[in-house]
CSV table of C-alpha atoms in Angstrom, one decimal:
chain,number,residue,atom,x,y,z
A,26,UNK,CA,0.0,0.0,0.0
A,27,UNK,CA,1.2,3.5,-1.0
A,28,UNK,CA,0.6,6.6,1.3
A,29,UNK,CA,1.6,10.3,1.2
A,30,UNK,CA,2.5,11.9,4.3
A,31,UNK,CA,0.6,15.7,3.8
A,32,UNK,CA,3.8,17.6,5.9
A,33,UNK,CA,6.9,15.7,4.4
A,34,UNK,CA,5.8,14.7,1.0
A,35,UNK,CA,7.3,11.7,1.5
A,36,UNK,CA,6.0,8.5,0.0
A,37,UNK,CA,5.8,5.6,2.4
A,38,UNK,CA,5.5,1.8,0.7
A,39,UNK,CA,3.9,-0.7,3.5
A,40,UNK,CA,3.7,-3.8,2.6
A,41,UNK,CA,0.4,-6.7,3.5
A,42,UNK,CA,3.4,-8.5,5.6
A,43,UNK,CA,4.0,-5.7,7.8
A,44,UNK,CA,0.2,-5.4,9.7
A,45,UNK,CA,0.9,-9.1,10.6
A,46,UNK,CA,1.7,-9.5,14.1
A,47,UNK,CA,3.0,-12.6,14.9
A,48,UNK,CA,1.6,-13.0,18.6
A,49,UNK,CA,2.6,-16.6,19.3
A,50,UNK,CA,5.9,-18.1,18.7
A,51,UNK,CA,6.7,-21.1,16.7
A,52,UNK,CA,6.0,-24.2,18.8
A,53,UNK,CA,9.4,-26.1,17.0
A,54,UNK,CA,9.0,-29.0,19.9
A,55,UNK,CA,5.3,-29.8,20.0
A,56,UNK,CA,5.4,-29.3,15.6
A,57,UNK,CA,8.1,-31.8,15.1
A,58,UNK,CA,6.9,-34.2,17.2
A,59,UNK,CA,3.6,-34.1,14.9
A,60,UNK,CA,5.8,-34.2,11.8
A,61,UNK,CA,8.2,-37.1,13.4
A,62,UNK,CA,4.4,-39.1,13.8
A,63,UNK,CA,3.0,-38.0,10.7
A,64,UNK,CA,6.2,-39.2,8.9
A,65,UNK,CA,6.2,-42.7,10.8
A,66,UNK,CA,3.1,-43.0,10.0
A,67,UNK,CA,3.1,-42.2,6.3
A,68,UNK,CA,6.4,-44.8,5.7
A,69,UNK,CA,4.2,-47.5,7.5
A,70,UNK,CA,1.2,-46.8,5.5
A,71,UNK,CA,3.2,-47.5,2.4
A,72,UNK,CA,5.7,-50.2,3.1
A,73,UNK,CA,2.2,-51.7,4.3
A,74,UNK,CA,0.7,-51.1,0.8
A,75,UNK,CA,3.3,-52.6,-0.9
A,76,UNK,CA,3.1,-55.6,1.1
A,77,UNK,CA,-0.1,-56.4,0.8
A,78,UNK,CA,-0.5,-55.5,-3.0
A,79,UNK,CA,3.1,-56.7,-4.0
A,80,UNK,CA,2.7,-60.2,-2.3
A,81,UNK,CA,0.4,-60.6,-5.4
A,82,UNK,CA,2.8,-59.1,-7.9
A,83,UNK,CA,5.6,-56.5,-6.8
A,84,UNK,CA,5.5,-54.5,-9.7
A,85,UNK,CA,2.0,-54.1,-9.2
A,86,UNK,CA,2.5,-53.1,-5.7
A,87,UNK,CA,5.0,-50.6,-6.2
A,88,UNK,CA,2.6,-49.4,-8.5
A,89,UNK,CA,0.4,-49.3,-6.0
A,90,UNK,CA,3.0,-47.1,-3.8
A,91,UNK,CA,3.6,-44.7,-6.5
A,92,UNK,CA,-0.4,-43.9,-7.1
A,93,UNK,CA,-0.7,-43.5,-3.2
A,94,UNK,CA,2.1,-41.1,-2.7
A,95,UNK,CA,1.3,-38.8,-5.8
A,96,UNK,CA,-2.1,-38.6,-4.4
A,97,UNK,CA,-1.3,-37.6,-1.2
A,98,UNK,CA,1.2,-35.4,-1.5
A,99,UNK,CA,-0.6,-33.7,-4.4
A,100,UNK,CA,-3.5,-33.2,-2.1
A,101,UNK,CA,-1.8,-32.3,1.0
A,102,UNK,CA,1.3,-29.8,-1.1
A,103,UNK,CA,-1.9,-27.3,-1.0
A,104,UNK,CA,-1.8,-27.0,2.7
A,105,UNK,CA,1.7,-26.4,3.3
A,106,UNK,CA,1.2,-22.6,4.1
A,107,UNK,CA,-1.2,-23.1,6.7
A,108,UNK,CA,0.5,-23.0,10.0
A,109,UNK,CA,-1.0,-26.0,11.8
A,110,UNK,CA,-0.8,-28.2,8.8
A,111,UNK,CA,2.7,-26.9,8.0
A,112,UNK,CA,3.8,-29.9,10.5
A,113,UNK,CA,1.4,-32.6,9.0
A,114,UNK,CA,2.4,-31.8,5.5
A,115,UNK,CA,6.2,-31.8,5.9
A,116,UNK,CA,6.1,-35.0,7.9
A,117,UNK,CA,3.9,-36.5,5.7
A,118,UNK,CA,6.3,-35.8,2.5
A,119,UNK,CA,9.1,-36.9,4.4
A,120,UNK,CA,6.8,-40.2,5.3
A,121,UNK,CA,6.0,-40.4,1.8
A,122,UNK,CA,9.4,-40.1,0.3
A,123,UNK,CA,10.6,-42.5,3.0
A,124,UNK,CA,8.1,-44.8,2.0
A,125,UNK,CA,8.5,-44.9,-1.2
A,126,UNK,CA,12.4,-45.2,-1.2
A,127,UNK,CA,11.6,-47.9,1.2
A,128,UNK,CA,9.5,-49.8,-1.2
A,129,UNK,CA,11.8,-49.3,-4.2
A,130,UNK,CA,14.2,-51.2,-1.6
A,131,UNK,CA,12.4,-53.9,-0.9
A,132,UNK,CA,11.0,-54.5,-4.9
A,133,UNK,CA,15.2,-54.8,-5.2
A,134,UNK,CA,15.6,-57.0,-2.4
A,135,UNK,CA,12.7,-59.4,-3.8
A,136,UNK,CA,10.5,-59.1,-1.4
């Protein structure tokens, strides 16, 4: 936003950051605790999938793995500004990739 000041003549530029006050501080213990769950959970959830669907076939389970994890991280790469979800998201994407390497690791292992 642009504004004269009538006695100066001076322009001052504000910018929509600046009215933001920031009254809380970032809760970094509590947040990465959520993302440390969130990202267990997400690895489980996928070496899980591939287990189950690539005891039939493990191509088809990897697959499997790879649909999963473009889904959800499509869906939750949205909500990554938020600040409550900022936790979920990152520890779900960490999850995810986790996951996923961890099913590429197993299809080379043969299992």
């Amino acid at each position: 936003m642009i504004s004269t000041d009538r006695d100066s003549r001076r322009i001052r530029v504000s910018s929509p950051d600046a009215d933001r006050v920031d009254a809380e501080p970032t809760p970094w213990v509590l947040g990465l605790m959520v993302s440390a769950v969130c990202a267990l959970f997400a690895t489980c959830l996928l070496v899980g999938v591939y287990e189950l669907i690539g005891g039939v076939w493990s191509w088809l389970g990897l697959a499997a793995v790879v649909v999963v994890t473009v889904g959800l991280g499509w869906t939750l790469w949205d909500l990554r500004e938020r600040p409550v979800w900022r936790w979920i998201v990152w520890g779900s994407v960490i999850g995810l990739l986790a996951g996923f390497g961890s099913s590429v690791a197993l299809l080379a292992m043969g299992r």
